[in-house]
Amino acid sequence: MELREVEIFLVLSEELHFGRTAQRLYLSQPRISQTIRALEVRLGGQLFERTSRQVRLTALGERLRDELRPAHDHFRRAVTVATDLARGVSGELRVCVASYAMAGPRFTEIVRDFQARYPDCRLTVTEEFPGEFARLRTGAYHLMCHRQPITEPDLTIGPTLSREERILLVRVGHPLALRGHATVEDLADHAVIPRGGIPSPMYEAYFPATTPAGRPIPRGPQISTTSDILHRIAHGELVHPTVGSFLSYYHHPEVTHVPLRGHPPVKSALVWVTNLENAAIRAFASTAAEVLARTGLSESG
């Protein structure tokens, strides 16, 4: 089996969905189907049961998955270790922030310190909402700044970047702005953003389905960028729970904020795929921990 075939098989065995597998690997769905069919012909048995409703591993598929996964993880880890030994902290380190509010108030200082310490490593930081973890798994990014909770077992949670109280963004002149605060119960009277690609545990922590009294919280129109969120808040289509550091990075003249009571503080952290960890990732995480300790914000993930 070729490495690409192994990756396609293993991702499909996780997703059990040809479309999501194609998206995750940035391949066409026919390419996924053709590869699996070719593997089944070569091995002489069916790896997946396919119906119009679901995809399931056969007993043969389960055995192949269990045999291949440790070997594949070991191979990727060996390549990473060899690359680290050859290059040290060099090459490129790609960091994704789903929103700069998730990066915390010291992120600029962390970036500046890392660049000063490791000039041979080219650091790029990209804002990409909603920060899907699939982008880490495919290698599009090496690190991500993301909100807790993070529950995916293949991810390492690094230094906590921030711990902040929640606020609610509303349009200027909104009744909640005039009152001066909001509660979770108030969310039942106003729409919030739909989940989209936001990981379920994080979305549910921010945007619960119901209030403590059991009232449903409406969902608004689909959004694609932070600017779109602000635009829709300004037009009264949404309210948006977030944290104070959001206001350090984003602004709209028709949007204001009030404290959001009844929710615990929110944490954000660095996160990366455990099996893809390399010297540059470790160096950035270490730099972040040192900066946060120096500024009194240190806290384990």
PDB file of C-alpha atoms in Angstrom, residues 10-289:
ATOM      1  CA  LEU A  10      -7.548   5.712   7.827  1.00  0.00           C
ATOM      2  CA  VAL A  11      -9.367   9.034   7.441  1.00  0.00           C
ATOM      3  CA  LEU A  12     -12.415   7.296   5.944  1.00  0.00           C
ATOM      4  CA  SER A  13     -12.358   4.801   8.829  1.00  0.00           C
ATOM      5  CA  GLU A  14     -12.631   7.796  11.199  1.00  0.00           C
ATOM      6  CA  GLU A  15     -15.155   9.883   9.296  1.00  0.00           C
ATOM      7  CA  LEU A  16     -17.256   7.025   7.834  1.00  0.00           C
ATOM      8  CA  HIS A  17     -18.369   9.544   5.224  1.00  0.00           C
ATOM      9  CA  PHE A  18     -16.896   9.888   1.736  1.00  0.00           C
ATOM     10  CA  GLY A  19     -17.703  13.589   1.408  1.00  0.00           C
ATOM     11  CA  ARG A  20     -16.114  14.600   4.709  1.00  0.00           C
ATOM     12  CA  THR A  21     -13.080  12.438   3.960  1.00  0.00           C
ATOM     13  CA  ALA A  22     -12.640  14.197   0.617  1.00  0.00           C
ATOM     14  CA  GLN A  23     -12.922  17.604   2.302  1.00  0.00           C
ATOM     15  CA  ARG A  24     -10.454  16.694   5.037  1.00  0.00           C
ATOM     16  CA  LEU A  25      -7.837  15.434   2.562  1.00  0.00           C
ATOM     17  CA  TYR A  26      -8.525  18.083  -0.106  1.00  0.00           C
ATOM     18  CA  LEU A  27      -9.275  15.402  -2.685  1.00  0.00           C
ATOM     19  CA  SER A  28     -12.289  14.741  -4.878  1.00  0.00           C
ATOM     20  CA  GLN A  29     -14.928  12.314  -3.665  1.00  0.00           C
ATOM     21  CA  PRO A  30     -14.467  10.089  -6.770  1.00  0.00           C
ATOM     22  CA  ARG A  31     -10.757   9.846  -5.923  1.00  0.00           C
ATOM     23  CA  ILE A  32     -11.637   8.562  -2.440  1.00  0.00           C
ATOM     24  CA  SER A  33     -14.087   6.003  -3.838  1.00  0.00           C
ATOM     25  CA  GLN A  34     -11.658   4.807  -6.523  1.00  0.00           C
ATOM     26  CA  THR A  35      -8.847   4.373  -4.016  1.00  0.00           C
ATOM     27  CA  ILE A  36     -11.002   2.334  -1.628  1.00  0.00           C
ATOM     28  CA  ARG A  37     -12.321   0.135  -4.432  1.00  0.00           C
ATOM     29  CA  ALA A  38      -8.772  -0.488  -5.682  1.00  0.00           C
ATOM     30  CA  LEU A  39      -7.664  -1.443  -2.161  1.00  0.00           C
ATOM     31  CA  GLU A  40     -10.554  -3.866  -1.789  1.00  0.00           C
ATOM     32  CA  VAL A  41      -9.718  -5.529  -5.108  1.00  0.00           C
ATOM     33  CA  ARG A  42      -6.055  -5.813  -4.157  1.00  0.00           C
ATOM     34  CA  LEU A  43      -6.805  -7.228  -0.692  1.00  0.00           C
ATOM     35  CA  GLY A  44      -9.558  -9.499  -1.924  1.00  0.00           C
ATOM     36  CA  GLY A  45     -12.239  -8.375   0.497  1.00  0.00           C
ATOM     37  CA  GLN A  46     -14.628  -5.556   1.343  1.00  0.00           C
ATOM     38  CA  LEU A  47     -13.330  -2.928   3.765  1.00  0.00           C
ATOM     39  CA  PHE A  48     -16.501  -0.851   4.107  1.00  0.00           C
ATOM     40  CA  GLU A  49     -20.198  -1.604   3.947  1.00  0.00           C
ATOM     41  CA  ARG A  50     -21.911   1.153   1.971  1.00  0.00           C
ATOM     42  CA  THR A  51     -25.603   1.962   1.949  1.00  0.00           C
ATOM     43  CA  SER A  52     -27.506   5.106   1.013  1.00  0.00           C
ATOM     44  CA  ARG A  53     -27.699   5.953   4.715  1.00  0.00           C
ATOM     45  CA  GLN A  54     -24.336   5.040   6.187  1.00  0.00           C
ATOM     46  CA  VAL A  55     -20.793   3.764   5.757  1.00  0.00           C
ATOM     47  CA  ARG A  56     -19.489   1.108   8.182  1.00  0.00           C
ATOM     48  CA  LEU A  57     -16.233  -0.759   8.545  1.00  0.00           C
ATOM     49  CA  THR A  58     -16.382  -4.502   7.912  1.00  0.00           C
ATOM     50  CA  ALA A  59     -14.521  -6.913  10.197  1.00  0.00           C
ATOM     51  CA  LEU A  60     -11.701  -6.902   7.633  1.00  0.00           C
ATOM     52  CA  GLY A  61     -11.692  -3.104   7.609  1.00  0.00           C
ATOM     53  CA  GLU A  62     -11.554  -2.934  11.394  1.00  0.00           C
ATOM     54  CA  ARG A  63      -8.598  -5.316  11.485  1.00  0.00           C
ATOM     55  CA  LEU A  64      -6.746  -3.356   8.809  1.00  0.00           C
ATOM     56  CA  ARG A  65      -7.397  -0.095  10.643  1.00  0.00           C
ATOM     57  CA  ASP A  66      -6.120  -1.512  13.934  1.00  0.00           C
ATOM     58  CA  GLU A  67      -2.950  -2.820  12.268  1.00  0.00           C
ATOM     59  CA  LEU A  68      -2.241   0.281  10.172  1.00  0.00           C
ATOM     60  CA  ARG A  69      -2.952   3.077  12.663  1.00  0.00           C
ATOM     61  CA  PRO A  70       0.013   2.504  15.040  1.00  0.00           C
ATOM     62  CA  ALA A  71       2.403   1.966  12.126  1.00  0.00           C
ATOM     63  CA  HIS A  72       1.182   5.106  10.352  1.00  0.00           C
ATOM     64  CA  ASP A  73       1.465   7.206  13.512  1.00  0.00           C
ATOM     65  CA  HIS A  74       4.959   5.830  14.148  1.00  0.00           C
ATOM     66  CA  PHE A  75       6.005   6.626  10.578  1.00  0.00           C
ATOM     67  CA  ARG A  76       4.791  10.237  10.797  1.00  0.00           C
ATOM     68  CA  ARG A  77       6.465  10.668  14.155  1.00  0.00           C
ATOM     69  CA  ALA A  78       9.765   9.264  12.834  1.00  0.00           C
ATOM     70  CA  VAL A  79       9.719  11.676   9.896  1.00  0.00           C
ATOM     71  CA  THR A  80       9.042  14.584  12.245  1.00  0.00           C
ATOM     72  CA  VAL A  81      11.872  13.608  14.602  1.00  0.00           C
ATOM     73  CA  ALA A  82      14.332  13.202  11.716  1.00  0.00           C
ATOM     74  CA  THR A  83      13.304  16.584  10.292  1.00  0.00           C
ATOM     75  CA  ASP A  84      13.753  18.226  13.698  1.00  0.00           C
ATOM     76  CA  LEU A  85      17.240  16.783  14.069  1.00  0.00           C
ATOM     77  CA  ALA A  86      18.237  17.950  10.618  1.00  0.00           C
ATOM     78  CA  ARG A  87      16.751  21.437  10.725  1.00  0.00           C
ATOM     79  CA  GLY A  88      16.289  22.455  14.331  1.00  0.00           C
ATOM     80  CA  VAL A  89      13.822  25.337  14.734  1.00  0.00           C
ATOM     81  CA  SER A  90      13.670  26.419  11.118  1.00  0.00           C
ATOM     82  CA  GLY A  91      11.461  26.116   8.086  1.00  0.00           C
ATOM     83  CA  GLU A  92       7.923  27.480   8.389  1.00  0.00           C
ATOM     84  CA  LEU A  93       5.481  27.562  11.295  1.00  0.00           C
ATOM     85  CA  ARG A  94       1.876  28.301  10.321  1.00  0.00           C
ATOM     86  CA  VAL A  95      -0.427  29.486  13.106  1.00  0.00           C
ATOM     87  CA  CYS A  96      -4.189  29.857  12.728  1.00  0.00           C
ATOM     88  CA  VAL A  97      -6.321  32.094  14.907  1.00  0.00           C
ATOM     89  CA  ALA A  98     -10.032  31.496  14.437  1.00  0.00           C
ATOM     90  CA  SER A  99     -10.456  34.981  15.874  1.00  0.00           C
ATOM     91  CA  TYR A 100      -7.749  37.197  17.320  1.00  0.00           C
ATOM     92  CA  ALA A 101      -9.845  37.361  20.480  1.00  0.00           C
ATOM     93  CA  MET A 102      -8.953  33.683  20.949  1.00  0.00           C
ATOM     94  CA  ALA A 103      -5.243  34.508  20.794  1.00  0.00           C
ATOM     95  CA  GLY A 104      -5.403  36.440  24.057  1.00  0.00           C
ATOM     96  CA  PRO A 105      -4.037  39.832  25.081  1.00  0.00           C
ATOM     97  CA  ARG A 106      -0.334  38.759  24.951  1.00  0.00           C
ATOM     98  CA  PHE A 107      -0.316  37.114  21.538  1.00  0.00           C
ATOM     99  CA  THR A 108       1.563  39.942  19.802  1.00  0.00           C
ATOM    100  CA  GLU A 109       4.276  39.753  22.474  1.00  0.00           C
ATOM    101  CA  ILE A 110       4.504  35.961  22.069  1.00  0.00           C
ATOM    102  CA  VAL A 111       4.948  36.323  18.307  1.00  0.00           C
ATOM    103  CA  ARG A 112       7.567  39.039  18.722  1.00  0.00           C
ATOM    104  CA  ASP A 113       9.596  36.986  21.215  1.00  0.00           C
ATOM    105  CA  PHE A 114       9.451  33.862  19.051  1.00  0.00           C
ATOM    106  CA  GLN A 115      10.648  35.730  15.963  1.00  0.00           C
ATOM    107  CA  ALA A 116      13.530  37.273  17.914  1.00  0.00           C
ATOM    108  CA  ARG A 117      14.638  33.890  19.316  1.00  0.00           C
ATOM    109  CA  TYR A 118      14.224  31.826  16.134  1.00  0.00           C
ATOM    110  CA  PRO A 119      14.983  34.028  13.109  1.00  0.00           C
ATOM    111  CA  ASP A 120      15.492  30.952  10.881  1.00  0.00           C
ATOM    112  CA  CYS A 121      11.863  29.912  11.359  1.00  0.00           C
ATOM    113  CA  ARG A 122       9.407  31.719   9.096  1.00  0.00           C
ATOM    114  CA  LEU A 123       6.276  32.394  11.155  1.00  0.00           C
ATOM    115  CA  THR A 124       2.934  33.114   9.487  1.00  0.00           C
ATOM    116  CA  VAL A 125      -0.258  33.931  11.385  1.00  0.00           C
ATOM    117  CA  THR A 126      -3.605  33.685   9.608  1.00  0.00           C
ATOM    118  CA  GLU A 127      -7.093  34.502  10.808  1.00  0.00           C
ATOM    119  CA  GLU A 128      -9.523  31.863   9.554  1.00  0.00           C
ATOM    120  CA  PHE A 129     -12.966  31.558  11.089  1.00  0.00           C
ATOM    121  CA  PRO A 130     -14.247  29.257  12.557  1.00  0.00           C
ATOM    122  CA  GLY A 131     -10.908  27.450  13.065  1.00  0.00           C
ATOM    123  CA  GLU A 132     -11.721  23.886  12.063  1.00  0.00           C
ATOM    124  CA  PHE A 133      -9.381  21.292  13.566  1.00  0.00           C
ATOM    125  CA  ALA A 134      -9.348  19.451  10.230  1.00  0.00           C
ATOM    126  CA  ARG A 135      -7.013  22.211   9.038  1.00  0.00           C
ATOM    127  CA  LEU A 136      -4.496  21.088  11.666  1.00  0.00           C
ATOM    128  CA  ARG A 137      -4.833  17.428  10.746  1.00  0.00           C
ATOM    129  CA  THR A 138      -4.164  18.056   7.059  1.00  0.00           C
ATOM    130  CA  GLY A 139      -1.074  20.149   7.849  1.00  0.00           C
ATOM    131  CA  ALA A 140      -2.524  23.409   6.519  1.00  0.00           C
ATOM    132  CA  TYR A 141      -1.614  24.826   9.940  1.00  0.00           C
ATOM    133  CA  HIS A 142       0.765  23.610  12.635  1.00  0.00           C
ATOM    134  CA  LEU A 143      -0.793  25.451  15.583  1.00  0.00           C
ATOM    135  CA  MET A 144      -4.163  26.963  16.361  1.00  0.00           C
ATOM    136  CA  CYS A 145      -5.354  29.431  18.983  1.00  0.00           C
ATOM    137  CA  HIS A 146      -8.745  28.142  20.030  1.00  0.00           C
ATOM    138  CA  ARG A 147     -11.373  28.310  22.731  1.00  0.00           C
ATOM    139  CA  GLN A 148     -11.806  25.615  25.335  1.00  0.00           C
ATOM    140  CA  PRO A 149     -13.332  23.088  25.761  1.00  0.00           C
ATOM    141  CA  ILE A 150     -11.275  20.990  23.336  1.00  0.00           C
ATOM    142  CA  THR A 151     -12.070  17.282  23.565  1.00  0.00           C
ATOM    143  CA  GLU A 152     -10.533  15.712  20.452  1.00  0.00           C
ATOM    144  CA  PRO A 153      -8.215  12.894  21.610  1.00  0.00           C
ATOM    145  CA  ASP A 154      -5.615  13.406  18.842  1.00  0.00           C
ATOM    146  CA  LEU A 155      -4.922  17.005  19.861  1.00  0.00           C
ATOM    147  CA  THR A 156      -2.492  18.377  22.437  1.00  0.00           C
ATOM    148  CA  ILE A 157      -3.690  21.353  24.477  1.00  0.00           C
ATOM    149  CA  GLY A 158      -0.795  23.685  25.178  1.00  0.00           C
ATOM    150  CA  PRO A 159      -0.466  26.866  27.260  1.00  0.00           C
ATOM    151  CA  THR A 160      -3.638  28.721  28.188  1.00  0.00           C
ATOM    152  CA  LEU A 161      -3.538  32.018  26.305  1.00  0.00           C
ATOM    153  CA  SER A 162      -6.340  33.798  28.138  1.00  0.00           C
ATOM    154  CA  ARG A 163      -8.984  33.494  30.825  1.00  0.00           C
ATOM    155  CA  GLU A 164     -11.616  36.193  30.435  1.00  0.00           C
ATOM    156  CA  GLU A 165     -15.085  37.141  31.579  1.00  0.00           C
ATOM    157  CA  ARG A 166     -17.821  37.054  28.980  1.00  0.00           C
ATOM    158  CA  ILE A 167     -19.470  40.022  27.337  1.00  0.00           C
ATOM    159  CA  LEU A 168     -22.351  40.332  24.888  1.00  0.00           C
ATOM    160  CA  LEU A 169     -22.007  42.383  21.714  1.00  0.00           C
ATOM    161  CA  VAL A 170     -25.188  44.256  20.782  1.00  0.00           C
ATOM    162  CA  ARG A 171     -26.092  47.139  18.493  1.00  0.00           C
ATOM    163  CA  VAL A 172     -25.823  50.675  19.814  1.00  0.00           C
ATOM    164  CA  GLY A 173     -29.151  51.642  21.350  1.00  0.00           C
ATOM    165  CA  HIS A 174     -30.181  48.029  21.970  1.00  0.00           C
ATOM    166  CA  PRO A 175     -32.423  47.598  25.055  1.00  0.00           C
ATOM    167  CA  LEU A 176     -29.727  45.457  26.713  1.00  0.00           C
ATOM    168  CA  ALA A 177     -27.181  48.238  26.101  1.00  0.00           C
ATOM    169  CA  LEU A 178     -29.524  50.689  27.782  1.00  0.00           C
ATOM    170  CA  ARG A 179     -29.985  48.320  30.717  1.00  0.00           C
ATOM    171  CA  GLY A 180     -26.223  47.887  31.081  1.00  0.00           C
ATOM    172  CA  HIS A 181     -25.951  44.101  31.361  1.00  0.00           C
ATOM    173  CA  ALA A 182     -27.311  40.840  29.935  1.00  0.00           C
ATOM    174  CA  THR A 183     -27.984  37.376  31.301  1.00  0.00           C
ATOM    175  CA  VAL A 184     -28.047  33.974  29.638  1.00  0.00           C
ATOM    176  CA  GLU A 185     -31.836  34.126  29.906  1.00  0.00           C
ATOM    177  CA  ASP A 186     -31.847  37.209  27.656  1.00  0.00           C
ATOM    178  CA  LEU A 187     -30.379  35.181  24.798  1.00  0.00           C
ATOM    179  CA  ALA A 188     -33.766  33.531  24.249  1.00  0.00           C
ATOM    180  CA  ASP A 189     -35.050  36.861  22.921  1.00  0.00           C
ATOM    181  CA  HIS A 190     -32.257  37.371  20.379  1.00  0.00           C
ATOM    182  CA  ALA A 191     -30.574  35.278  17.684  1.00  0.00           C
ATOM    183  CA  VAL A 192     -26.964  34.079  17.933  1.00  0.00           C
ATOM    184  CA  ILE A 193     -24.716  32.655  15.201  1.00  0.00           C
ATOM    185  CA  PRO A 194     -25.352  29.086  13.983  1.00  0.00           C
ATOM    186  CA  ARG A 195     -22.680  26.442  14.584  1.00  0.00           C
ATOM    187  CA  GLY A 196     -21.335  26.130  11.054  1.00  0.00           C
ATOM    188  CA  GLY A 197     -17.847  24.649  11.314  1.00  0.00           C
ATOM    189  CA  ILE A 198     -17.302  25.561  14.985  1.00  0.00           C
ATOM    190  CA  PRO A 199     -16.390  22.422  17.001  1.00  0.00           C
ATOM    191  CA  SER A 200     -19.486  21.219  18.854  1.00  0.00           C
ATOM    192  CA  PRO A 201     -18.093  21.297  22.451  1.00  0.00           C
ATOM    193  CA  MET A 202     -16.933  24.892  22.064  1.00  0.00           C
ATOM    194  CA  TYR A 203     -20.126  26.018  20.333  1.00  0.00           C
ATOM    195  CA  GLU A 204     -22.355  24.445  22.973  1.00  0.00           C
ATOM    196  CA  ALA A 205     -20.363  26.100  25.761  1.00  0.00           C
ATOM    197  CA  TYR A 206     -20.793  29.516  24.122  1.00  0.00           C
ATOM    198  CA  PHE A 207     -24.206  29.141  22.530  1.00  0.00           C
ATOM    199  CA  PRO A 208     -26.342  26.659  24.505  1.00  0.00           C
ATOM    200  CA  ALA A 209     -29.525  25.366  22.893  1.00  0.00           C
ATOM    201  CA  THR A 210     -31.660  26.639  25.756  1.00  0.00           C
ATOM    202  CA  THR A 211     -31.494  29.047  28.665  1.00  0.00           C
ATOM    203  CA  PRO A 212     -31.413  27.815  32.290  1.00  0.00           C
ATOM    204  CA  ALA A 213     -35.215  28.193  32.291  1.00  0.00           C
ATOM    205  CA  GLY A 214     -35.488  25.929  29.237  1.00  0.00           C
ATOM    206  CA  ARG A 215     -36.308  28.611  26.657  1.00  0.00           C
ATOM    207  CA  PRO A 216     -34.804  27.928  23.212  1.00  0.00           C
ATOM    208  CA  ILE A 217     -32.100  30.318  21.988  1.00  0.00           C
ATOM    209  CA  PRO A 218     -32.730  31.244  18.321  1.00  0.00           C
ATOM    210  CA  ARG A 219     -30.063  30.827  15.647  1.00  0.00           C
ATOM    211  CA  GLY A 220     -29.444  33.542  13.084  1.00  0.00           C
ATOM    212  CA  PRO A 221     -28.198  33.409   9.489  1.00  0.00           C
ATOM    213  CA  GLN A 222     -25.015  31.613   8.502  1.00  0.00           C
ATOM    214  CA  ILE A 223     -21.888  33.779   8.784  1.00  0.00           C
ATOM    215  CA  SER A 224     -18.403  33.420   7.300  1.00  0.00           C
ATOM    216  CA  THR A 225     -16.187  36.114   8.851  1.00  0.00           C
ATOM    217  CA  THR A 226     -15.825  38.201  11.980  1.00  0.00           C
ATOM    218  CA  SER A 227     -16.669  41.286   9.919  1.00  0.00           C
ATOM    219  CA  ASP A 228     -19.924  39.620   8.916  1.00  0.00           C
ATOM    220  CA  ILE A 229     -20.758  39.020  12.590  1.00  0.00           C
ATOM    221  CA  LEU A 230     -20.203  42.704  13.403  1.00  0.00           C
ATOM    222  CA  HIS A 231     -22.260  43.814  10.404  1.00  0.00           C
ATOM    223  CA  ARG A 232     -25.218  41.667  11.450  1.00  0.00           C
ATOM    224  CA  ILE A 233     -24.985  42.810  15.079  1.00  0.00           C
ATOM    225  CA  ALA A 234     -25.047  46.435  13.922  1.00  0.00           C
ATOM    226  CA  HIS A 235     -28.193  45.714  11.907  1.00  0.00           C
ATOM    227  CA  GLY A 236     -29.910  44.061  14.864  1.00  0.00           C
ATOM    228  CA  GLU A 237     -29.912  40.557  13.358  1.00  0.00           C
ATOM    229  CA  LEU A 238     -27.667  39.009  16.042  1.00  0.00           C
ATOM    230  CA  VAL A 239     -26.240  39.390  19.507  1.00  0.00           C
ATOM    231  CA  HIS A 240     -22.867  37.776  20.091  1.00  0.00           C
ATOM    232  CA  PRO A 241     -21.387  36.328  23.301  1.00  0.00           C
ATOM    233  CA  THR A 242     -17.595  36.787  23.355  1.00  0.00           C
ATOM    234  CA  VAL A 243     -14.841  38.144  25.638  1.00  0.00           C
ATOM    235  CA  GLY A 244     -13.312  41.522  26.316  1.00  0.00           C
ATOM    236  CA  SER A 245     -10.188  41.043  24.187  1.00  0.00           C
ATOM    237  CA  PHE A 246     -12.443  40.864  21.105  1.00  0.00           C
ATOM    238  CA  LEU A 247     -12.664  44.647  21.404  1.00  0.00           C
ATOM    239  CA  SER A 248      -8.872  44.993  21.184  1.00  0.00           C
ATOM    240  CA  TYR A 249      -8.891  43.581  17.641  1.00  0.00           C
ATOM    241  CA  TYR A 250     -12.306  44.372  16.143  1.00  0.00           C
ATOM    242  CA  HIS A 251     -14.483  47.463  16.096  1.00  0.00           C
ATOM    243  CA  HIS A 252     -17.696  48.677  14.517  1.00  0.00           C
ATOM    244  CA  PRO A 253     -19.098  52.141  15.292  1.00  0.00           C
ATOM    245  CA  GLU A 254     -22.635  50.760  15.657  1.00  0.00           C
ATOM    246  CA  VAL A 255     -21.703  47.876  17.975  1.00  0.00           C
ATOM    247  CA  THR A 256     -21.262  48.082  21.746  1.00  0.00           C
ATOM    248  CA  HIS A 257     -21.058  45.562  24.579  1.00  0.00           C
ATOM    249  CA  VAL A 258     -22.438  44.737  28.027  1.00  0.00           C
ATOM    250  CA  PRO A 259     -21.330  42.218  30.670  1.00  0.00           C
ATOM    251  CA  LEU A 260     -22.897  38.769  30.177  1.00  0.00           C
ATOM    252  CA  ARG A 261     -23.835  37.370  33.579  1.00  0.00           C
ATOM    253  CA  GLY A 262     -24.466  33.732  34.419  1.00  0.00           C
ATOM    254  CA  HIS A 263     -21.616  32.175  32.440  1.00  0.00           C
ATOM    255  CA  PRO A 264     -18.194  31.129  33.797  1.00  0.00           C
ATOM    256  CA  PRO A 265     -15.012  32.727  32.407  1.00  0.00           C
ATOM    257  CA  VAL A 266     -13.727  31.504  29.045  1.00  0.00           C
ATOM    258  CA  LYS A 267     -10.296  30.018  28.363  1.00  0.00           C
ATOM    259  CA  SER A 268      -8.390  29.842  25.103  1.00  0.00           C
ATOM    260  CA  ALA A 269      -5.282  27.783  24.438  1.00  0.00           C
ATOM    261  CA  LEU A 270      -2.701  26.748  21.882  1.00  0.00           C
ATOM    262  CA  VAL A 271      -3.542  23.401  20.289  1.00  0.00           C
ATOM    263  CA  TRP A 272      -1.829  21.094  17.817  1.00  0.00           C
ATOM    264  CA  VAL A 273      -2.004  17.541  16.463  1.00  0.00           C
ATOM    265  CA  THR A 274      -0.023  15.351  18.849  1.00  0.00           C
ATOM    266  CA  ASN A 275       1.512  13.133  16.167  1.00  0.00           C
ATOM    267  CA  LEU A 276       2.604  16.152  14.090  1.00  0.00           C
ATOM    268  CA  GLU A 277       4.445  17.917  16.902  1.00  0.00           C
ATOM    269  CA  ASN A 278       7.874  19.221  15.867  1.00  0.00           C
ATOM    270  CA  ALA A 279      10.670  21.440  17.153  1.00  0.00           C
ATOM    271  CA  ALA A 280       9.046  24.666  15.954  1.00  0.00           C
ATOM    272  CA  ILE A 281       5.725  23.835  17.633  1.00  0.00           C
ATOM    273  CA  ARG A 282       7.493  23.037  20.907  1.00  0.00           C
ATOM    274  CA  ALA A 283       9.518  26.242  20.673  1.00  0.00           C
ATOM    275  CA  PHE A 284       6.431  28.397  20.085  1.00  0.00           C
ATOM    276  CA  ALA A 285       4.544  26.727  22.948  1.00  0.00           C
ATOM    277  CA  SER A 286       7.541  27.211  25.248  1.00  0.00           C
ATOM    278  CA  THR A 287       7.854  30.866  24.244  1.00  0.00           C
ATOM    279  CA  ALA A 288       4.149  31.395  24.904  1.00  0.00           C
ATOM    280  CA  ALA A 289       4.419  29.795  28.348  1.00  0.00           C
TER     281      ALA A 289
END
